[in-house]
PDB file of C-alpha atoms in Angstrom:
ATOM      1  CA  MET A   1     112.618  74.953  51.790  1.00  0.00           C
ATOM      2  CA  PRO A   2     111.905  76.579  55.350  1.00  0.00           C
ATOM      3  CA  PRO A   3     112.364  75.421  58.184  1.00  0.00           C
ATOM      4  CA  ARG A   4     110.244  73.608  60.166  1.00  0.00           C
ATOM      5  CA  ALA A   5     109.569  75.213  62.905  1.00  0.00           C
ATOM      6  CA  ALA A   6     106.776  73.480  64.590  1.00  0.00           C
ATOM      7  CA  ASP A   7     103.913  70.722  63.926  1.00  0.00           C
ATOM      8  CA  ALA A   8     100.589  70.760  65.448  1.00  0.00           C
ATOM      9  CA  ASP A   9      97.176  69.445  64.083  1.00  0.00           C
ATOM     10  CA  VAL A  10      95.710  72.906  64.063  1.00  0.00           C
ATOM     11  CA  VAL A  11      97.103  76.456  63.324  1.00  0.00           C
ATOM     12  CA  ILE A  12      95.473  79.036  64.325  1.00  0.00           C
ATOM     13  CA  VAL A  13      95.788  82.614  62.773  1.00  0.00           C
ATOM     14  CA  GLY A  14      95.258  84.623  65.019  1.00  0.00           C
ATOM     15  CA  CYS A  15      95.493  84.970  68.866  1.00  0.00           C
ATOM     16  CA  GLY A  16      91.568  86.597  70.105  1.00  0.00           C
ATOM     17  CA  SER A  17      88.521  85.223  72.344  1.00  0.00           C
ATOM     18  CA  ALA A  18      87.527  83.477  69.794  1.00  0.00           C
ATOM     19  CA  ALA A  19      90.923  81.427  68.887  1.00  0.00           C
ATOM     20  CA  LEU A  20      91.571  81.214  72.741  1.00  0.00           C
ATOM     21  CA  TYR A  21      88.167  78.862  72.903  1.00  0.00           C
ATOM     22  CA  ALA A  22      89.030  76.752  69.892  1.00  0.00           C
ATOM     23  CA  VAL A  23      92.153  75.859  71.359  1.00  0.00           C
ATOM     24  CA  PHE A  24      89.906  74.523  74.616  1.00  0.00           C
ATOM     25  CA  GLN A  25      87.202  73.296  72.089  1.00  0.00           C
ATOM     26  CA  LEU A  26      89.442  71.235  70.134  1.00  0.00           C
ATOM     27  CA  GLY A  27      91.549  70.541  73.036  1.00  0.00           C
ATOM     28  CA  LEU A  28      88.736  68.443  74.471  1.00  0.00           C
ATOM     29  CA  TYR A  29      89.500  66.092  71.638  1.00  0.00           C
ATOM     30  CA  LYS A  30      93.349  65.732  71.623  1.00  0.00           C
ATOM     31  CA  LEU A  31      93.852  68.207  68.522  1.00  0.00           C
ATOM     32  CA  ARG A  32      96.714  70.270  69.111  1.00  0.00           C
ATOM     33  CA  CYS A  33      96.736  73.814  68.873  1.00  0.00           C
ATOM     34  CA  LEU A  34      99.221  76.492  68.076  1.00  0.00           C
ATOM     35  CA  LEU A  35      98.218  80.105  67.143  1.00  0.00           C
ATOM     36  CA  VAL A  36     100.160  82.782  65.688  1.00  0.00           C
ATOM     37  CA  ASP A  37      99.690  86.451  65.829  1.00  0.00           C
ATOM     38  CA  SER A  38     101.441  89.387  64.910  1.00  0.00           C
ATOM     39  CA  LEU A  39     100.890  91.036  68.325  1.00  0.00           C
ATOM     40  CA  ASP A  40     103.357  90.588  71.287  1.00  0.00           C
ATOM     41  CA  ARG A  41     100.635  88.779  73.467  1.00  0.00           C
ATOM     42  CA  PRO A  42      97.705  86.621  73.408  1.00  0.00           C
ATOM     43  CA  GLY A  43      94.346  89.157  73.032  1.00  0.00           C
ATOM     44  CA  GLY A  44      93.514  90.343  69.549  1.00  0.00           C
ATOM     45  CA  GLN A  45      91.164  93.271  69.681  1.00  0.00           C
ATOM     46  CA  CYS A  46      90.286  92.409  73.026  1.00  0.00           C
ATOM     47  CA  ALA A  47      94.215  93.162  73.997  1.00  0.00           C
ATOM     48  CA  ALA A  48      94.583  95.991  71.377  1.00  0.00           C
ATOM     49  CA  LEU A  49      91.329  98.008  71.697  1.00  0.00           C
ATOM     50  CA  TYR A  50      89.862  97.707  74.447  1.00  0.00           C
ATOM     51  CA  PRO A  51      92.082  95.549  77.552  1.00  0.00           C
ATOM     52  CA  ASP A  52      89.573  97.954  80.485  1.00  0.00           C
ATOM     53  CA  LYS A  53      86.195  98.337  78.801  1.00  0.00           C
ATOM     54  CA  PRO A  54      83.016  97.334  80.520  1.00  0.00           C
ATOM     55  CA  ILE A  55      81.972  93.802  77.814  1.00  0.00           C
ATOM     56  CA  LEU A  56      78.554  93.428  79.199  1.00  0.00           C
ATOM     57  CA  ASP A  57      77.229  90.402  76.254  1.00  0.00           C
ATOM     58  CA  VAL A  58      79.497  87.681  77.190  1.00  0.00           C
ATOM     59  CA  PRO A  59      77.158  85.003  79.311  1.00  0.00           C
ATOM     60  CA  GLY A  60      77.482  83.755  82.843  1.00  0.00           C
ATOM     61  CA  PHE A  61      79.556  87.408  82.958  1.00  0.00           C
ATOM     62  CA  PRO A  62      77.691  90.097  83.721  1.00  0.00           C
ATOM     63  CA  GLU A  63      80.206  92.724  83.266  1.00  0.00           C
ATOM     64  CA  THR A  64      84.075  91.682  82.288  1.00  0.00           C
ATOM     65  CA  THR A  65      86.742  93.518  80.927  1.00  0.00           C
ATOM     66  CA  GLY A  66      88.865  92.510  77.678  1.00  0.00           C
ATOM     67  CA  ASP A  67      91.832  91.458  79.608  1.00  0.00           C
ATOM     68  CA  ALA A  68      90.067  89.632  82.261  1.00  0.00           C
ATOM     69  CA  LEU A  69      88.589  87.809  79.624  1.00  0.00           C
ATOM     70  CA  ILE A  70      91.614  87.032  77.878  1.00  0.00           C
ATOM     71  CA  GLU A  71      93.496  85.928  81.079  1.00  0.00           C
ATOM     72  CA  ALA A  72      89.984  83.771  82.235  1.00  0.00           C
ATOM     73  CA  LEU A  73      89.926  81.966  78.122  1.00  0.00           C
ATOM     74  CA  LEU A  74      94.100  81.820  78.779  1.00  0.00           C
ATOM     75  CA  ARG A  75      92.933  79.539  81.494  1.00  0.00           C
ATOM     76  CA  GLN A  76      90.473  77.304  80.313  1.00  0.00           C
ATOM     77  CA  ALA A  77      93.042  76.310  77.256  1.00  0.00           C
ATOM     78  CA  ALA A  78      95.770  75.864  79.253  1.00  0.00           C
ATOM     79  CA  PRO A  79      95.810  72.420  79.946  1.00  0.00           C
ATOM     80  CA  PHE A  80      95.514  71.665  76.121  1.00  0.00           C
ATOM     81  CA  ALA A  81      99.212  73.179  75.982  1.00  0.00           C
ATOM     82  CA  PRO A  82      98.616  75.677  73.260  1.00  0.00           C
ATOM     83  CA  ARG A  83     102.137  76.872  71.685  1.00  0.00           C
ATOM     84  CA  PHE A  84     102.355  80.436  70.383  1.00  0.00           C
ATOM     85  CA  MET A  85     103.891  82.484  68.104  1.00  0.00           C
ATOM     86  CA  LEU A  86     104.055  86.048  69.137  1.00  0.00           C
ATOM     87  CA  ARG A  87     105.126  88.330  66.748  1.00  0.00           C
ATOM     88  CA  GLU A  88     105.106  86.658  63.500  1.00  0.00           C
ATOM     89  CA  ARG A  89     102.013  87.383  60.810  1.00  0.00           C
ATOM     90  CA  ALA A  90     100.729  84.624  58.839  1.00  0.00           C
ATOM     91  CA  ASP A  91     101.184  85.592  55.495  1.00  0.00           C
ATOM     92  CA  SER A  92     100.040  82.865  52.870  1.00  0.00           C
ATOM     93  CA  PHE A  93      98.877  79.191  52.958  1.00  0.00           C
ATOM     94  CA  SER A  94     100.109  76.067  50.583  1.00  0.00           C
ATOM     95  CA  ALA A  95      98.678  72.850  50.815  1.00  0.00           C
ATOM     96  CA  GLU A  96     101.253  69.855  50.877  1.00  0.00           C
ATOM     97  CA  PRO A  97     101.170  66.785  48.672  1.00  0.00           C
ATOM     98  CA  GLY A  98     100.354  63.670  50.866  1.00  0.00           C
ATOM     99  CA  GLY A  99      97.750  66.060  52.615  1.00  0.00           C
ATOM    100  CA  GLY A 100      97.439  68.831  55.359  1.00  0.00           C
ATOM    101  CA  PHE A 101      98.757  72.548  55.384  1.00  0.00           C
ATOM    102  CA  SER A 102     101.774  75.050  55.349  1.00  0.00           C
ATOM    103  CA  THR A 103     101.402  78.164  56.998  1.00  0.00           C
ATOM    104  CA  HIS A 104     104.509  80.254  55.908  1.00  0.00           C
ATOM    105  CA  LEU A 105     105.032  83.680  58.078  1.00  0.00           C
ATOM    106  CA  GLN A 106     106.904  86.598  57.230  1.00  0.00           C
ATOM    107  CA  GLY A 107     109.650  85.417  58.782  1.00  0.00           C
ATOM    108  CA  GLY A 108     110.664  82.432  56.084  1.00  0.00           C
ATOM    109  CA  THR A 109     109.361  79.450  58.845  1.00  0.00           C
ATOM    110  CA  ALA A 110     106.686  77.177  57.293  1.00  0.00           C
ATOM    111  CA  VAL A 111     104.407  75.931  59.966  1.00  0.00           C
ATOM    112  CA  ARG A 112     102.454  72.482  58.994  1.00  0.00           C
ATOM    113  CA  SER A 113      99.706  71.796  59.901  1.00  0.00           C
ATOM    114  CA  ARG A 114      96.375  69.407  59.842  1.00  0.00           C
ATOM    115  CA  ILE A 115      94.114  72.321  59.917  1.00  0.00           C
ATOM    116  CA  VAL A 116      93.910  75.904  59.341  1.00  0.00           C
ATOM    117  CA  VAL A 117      91.528  78.015  61.093  1.00  0.00           C
ATOM    118  CA  VAL A 118      91.414  81.954  60.099  1.00  0.00           C
ATOM    119  CA  ALA A 119      90.991  84.011  63.347  1.00  0.00           C
ATOM    120  CA  SER A 120      92.821  87.125  62.342  1.00  0.00           C
ATOM    121  CA  GLY A 121      89.278  89.600  63.589  1.00  0.00           C
ATOM    122  CA  LEU A 122      89.588  92.868  61.694  1.00  0.00           C
ATOM    123  CA  GLY A 123      93.695  92.504  60.336  1.00  0.00           C
ATOM    124  CA  SER A 124      96.661  92.199  61.258  1.00  0.00           C
ATOM    125  CA  PHE A 125      97.743  93.574  64.436  1.00  0.00           C
ATOM    126  CA  THR A 126     101.351  95.537  65.125  1.00  0.00           C
ATOM    127  CA  PRO A 127     102.920  97.034  68.776  1.00  0.00           C
ATOM    128  CA  ASP A 128     102.984 100.969  67.694  1.00  0.00           C
ATOM    129  CA  GLY A 129     106.470 101.722  68.811  1.00  0.00           C
ATOM    130  CA  ALA A 130     105.848 104.919  68.192  1.00  0.00           C
ATOM    131  CA  SER A 131     103.678 105.850  70.163  1.00  0.00           C
ATOM    132  CA  GLY A 132     105.408 104.886  73.404  1.00  0.00           C
ATOM    133  CA  ASP A 133     103.563 103.005  75.330  1.00  0.00           C
ATOM    134  CA  PRO A 134     103.294  98.955  74.215  1.00  0.00           C
ATOM    135  CA  ARG A 135      99.947  98.275  75.656  1.00  0.00           C
ATOM    136  CA  LEU A 136      98.956 100.288  72.180  1.00  0.00           C
ATOM    137  CA  ALA A 137      99.172  98.626  68.396  1.00  0.00           C
ATOM    138  CA  SER A 138      98.394  99.943  65.047  1.00  0.00           C
ATOM    139  CA  LEU A 139      95.855  97.561  62.970  1.00  0.00           C
ATOM    140  CA  ALA A 140      96.611  97.151  58.881  1.00  0.00           C
ATOM    141  CA  ALA A 141      94.848  94.848  56.699  1.00  0.00           C
ATOM    142  CA  GLY A 142      96.096  91.679  57.312  1.00  0.00           C
ATOM    143  CA  PRO A 143      97.917  88.862  54.441  1.00  0.00           C
ATOM    144  CA  ALA A 144      94.470  86.430  54.726  1.00  0.00           C
ATOM    145  CA  GLY A 145      92.728  89.204  53.301  1.00  0.00           C
ATOM    146  CA  ASP A 146      95.010  87.687  50.155  1.00  0.00           C
ATOM    147  CA  TRP A 147      94.545  84.558  49.974  1.00  0.00           C
ATOM    148  CA  PRO A 148      93.306  82.373  47.926  1.00  0.00           C
ATOM    149  CA  LEU A 149      89.675  81.646  49.519  1.00  0.00           C
ATOM    150  CA  ALA A 150      86.142  83.129  48.337  1.00  0.00           C
ATOM    151  CA  ARG A 151      85.572  86.142  50.650  1.00  0.00           C
ATOM    152  CA  GLY A 152      82.211  87.759  51.182  1.00  0.00           C
ATOM    153  CA  ARG A 153      81.863  91.524  52.104  1.00  0.00           C
ATOM    154  CA  PHE A 154      82.746  91.427  55.658  1.00  0.00           C
ATOM    155  CA  GLY A 155      85.112  88.896  55.542  1.00  0.00           C
ATOM    156  CA  LEU A 156      85.656  84.972  54.168  1.00  0.00           C
ATOM    157  CA  THR A 157      83.094  83.309  52.722  1.00  0.00           C
ATOM    158  CA  VAL A 158      81.764  80.428  55.195  1.00  0.00           C
ATOM    159  CA  ASP A 159      78.880  77.380  55.273  1.00  0.00           C
ATOM    160  CA  PRO A 160      78.036  78.359  58.643  1.00  0.00           C
ATOM    161  CA  ARG A 161      77.061  74.438  59.552  1.00  0.00           C
ATOM    162  CA  SER A 162      81.057  73.907  59.644  1.00  0.00           C
ATOM    163  CA  LEU A 163      82.460  77.631  59.337  1.00  0.00           C
ATOM    164  CA  GLU A 164      84.796  76.156  56.290  1.00  0.00           C
ATOM    165  CA  THR A 165      85.782  78.571  53.871  1.00  0.00           C
ATOM    166  CA  SER A 166      86.156  77.763  50.083  1.00  0.00           C
ATOM    167  CA  VAL A 167      88.997  75.503  50.934  1.00  0.00           C
ATOM    168  CA  GLU A 168      88.487  72.247  52.175  1.00  0.00           C
ATOM    169  CA  GLY A 169      90.000  71.685  55.649  1.00  0.00           C
ATOM    170  CA  VAL A 170      90.866  75.592  55.957  1.00  0.00           C
ATOM    171  CA  TYR A 171      87.993  77.133  58.612  1.00  0.00           C
ATOM    172  CA  ALA A 172      87.686  80.614  59.629  1.00  0.00           C
ATOM    173  CA  ILE A 173      85.601  81.777  62.703  1.00  0.00           C
ATOM    174  CA  GLY A 174      85.135  85.221  65.053  1.00  0.00           C
ATOM    175  CA  ASP A 175      84.795  88.321  62.477  1.00  0.00           C
ATOM    176  CA  ALA A 176      87.182  86.674  59.895  1.00  0.00           C
ATOM    177  CA  ALA A 177      84.191  84.543  58.647  1.00  0.00           C
ATOM    178  CA  ASP A 178      81.066  85.850  56.841  1.00  0.00           C
ATOM    179  CA  TYR A 179      77.567  84.389  56.709  1.00  0.00           C
ATOM    180  CA  PRO A 180      73.938  85.400  56.181  1.00  0.00           C
ATOM    181  CA  GLY A 181      72.671  86.414  59.449  1.00  0.00           C
ATOM    182  CA  LYS A 182      76.564  86.925  60.646  1.00  0.00           C
ATOM    183  CA  LEU A 183      76.706  88.687  64.394  1.00  0.00           C
ATOM    184  CA  LYS A 184      79.821  90.417  64.865  1.00  0.00           C
ATOM    185  CA  LEU A 185      79.754  89.769  68.378  1.00  0.00           C
ATOM    186  CA  ILE A 186      82.483  87.541  70.717  1.00  0.00           C
ATOM    187  CA  LEU A 187      79.779  84.941  72.153  1.00  0.00           C
ATOM    188  CA  CYS A 188      79.111  84.588  68.032  1.00  0.00           C
ATOM    189  CA  GLY A 189      82.524  83.337  67.461  1.00  0.00           C
ATOM    190  CA  PHE A 190      82.915  81.039  70.740  1.00  0.00           C
ATOM    191  CA  HIS A 191      79.366  79.511  68.909  1.00  0.00           C
ATOM    192  CA  GLU A 192      81.722  79.057  65.546  1.00  0.00           C
ATOM    193  CA  ALA A 193      84.514  77.595  67.550  1.00  0.00           C
ATOM    194  CA  ALA A 194      81.971  74.702  68.817  1.00  0.00           C
ATOM    195  CA  LEU A 195      81.164  74.630  65.512  1.00  0.00           C
ATOM    196  CA  MET A 196      84.247  74.451  63.714  1.00  0.00           C
ATOM    197  CA  THR A 197      85.564  71.796  66.079  1.00  0.00           C
ATOM    198  CA  GLN A 198      82.673  69.074  65.077  1.00  0.00           C
ATOM    199  CA  SER A 199      83.227  69.742  61.470  1.00  0.00           C
ATOM    200  CA  VAL A 200      87.237  69.440  62.141  1.00  0.00           C
ATOM    201  CA  ARG A 201      87.338  66.224  64.165  1.00  0.00           C
ATOM    202  CA  HIS A 202      84.755  64.283  61.747  1.00  0.00           C
ATOM    203  CA  ARG A 203      87.583  65.679  59.100  1.00  0.00           C
ATOM    204  CA  ILE A 204      90.326  64.309  60.609  1.00  0.00           C
ATOM    205  CA  THR A 205      88.459  60.536  62.472  1.00  0.00           C
ATOM    206  CA  GLY A 206      86.400  60.307  59.819  1.00  0.00           C
ATOM    207  CA  VAL A 207      84.111  58.942  62.522  1.00  0.00           C
ATOM    208  CA  ARG A 208      80.800  61.026  63.574  1.00  0.00           C
ATOM    209  CA  ARG A 209      80.430  60.803  67.135  1.00  0.00           C
ATOM    210  CA  PRO A 210      78.073  62.846  69.807  1.00  0.00           C
ATOM    211  CA  PRO A 211      79.908  66.297  70.881  1.00  0.00           C
ATOM    212  CA  LEU A 212      82.115  65.846  74.475  1.00  0.00           C
ATOM    213  CA  TYR A 213      80.103  67.221  76.768  1.00  0.00           C
ATOM    214  CA  THR A 214      82.509  68.088  79.839  1.00  0.00           C
ATOM    215  CA  THR A 215      80.384  67.913  82.443  1.00  0.00           C
ATOM    216  CA  ALA A 216      79.780  64.658  82.090  1.00  0.00           C
ATOM    217  CA  SER A 217      83.454  63.895  81.151  1.00  0.00           C
ATOM    218  CA  GLY A 218      85.132  66.225  82.858  1.00  0.00           C
ATOM    219  CA  SER A 219      87.392  66.887  80.945  1.00  0.00           C
ATOM    220  CA  GLY A 220      89.259  70.320  80.585  1.00  0.00           C
ATOM    221  CA  ARG A 221      89.365  70.823  84.189  1.00  0.00           C
ATOM    222  CA  ALA A 222      93.105  69.941  85.792  1.00  0.00           C
ATOM    223  CA  GLU A 223      94.160  68.618  82.969  1.00  0.00           C
ATOM    224  CA  ARG A 224      94.717  67.586  79.101  1.00  0.00           C
ATOM    225  CA  PRO A 225      92.629  63.922  78.527  1.00  0.00           C
ATOM    226  CA  ASP A 226      94.427  60.677  78.070  1.00  0.00           C
TER     227      ASP A 226
END
């Protein structure tokens, strides 16, 4: 059996903008996240493709850049102590007999979680050593494309109300998700992360409660809520 690396409530495959915002959303409900990414740093497409390019369609920011957006999202997620496994690729997943999943990494490690969220965007980025520039990365089709999940034309088929895939307990957000009317915009990834969180917390607790509003609760500002 592969060595046991870490346990988390939610394993997120990918570490881009949607994944990082999901850490904040899930953290508000005390759900611990572990993120797996093939790059050597968080950021996904923002870090690999357009770190300095102006981004004009994120609400509340008349203009930002990929690097600045990722830095802000990391600060927002930090109170919830996400764990990162970088330079790792998630090759497959399997259901555990007692519930939950094991996500199997390229190096042979298995990470166990209650929920899996695919946020792998366009595919799997790897640092491009041939370029001599550590900021550059090469893009290849990610292994999630071969996972036993229903696929649409542009990604994994999900229920737009919950972002759940064809396998219960496995979700997809951001550019990895496909549903009628899907727009591949950063702001849509944030919306999907919020919807996914509500479905995940109901699945884990079995109780439907009103969403938590940080303006009223104060959660997520200075420290993880008790």
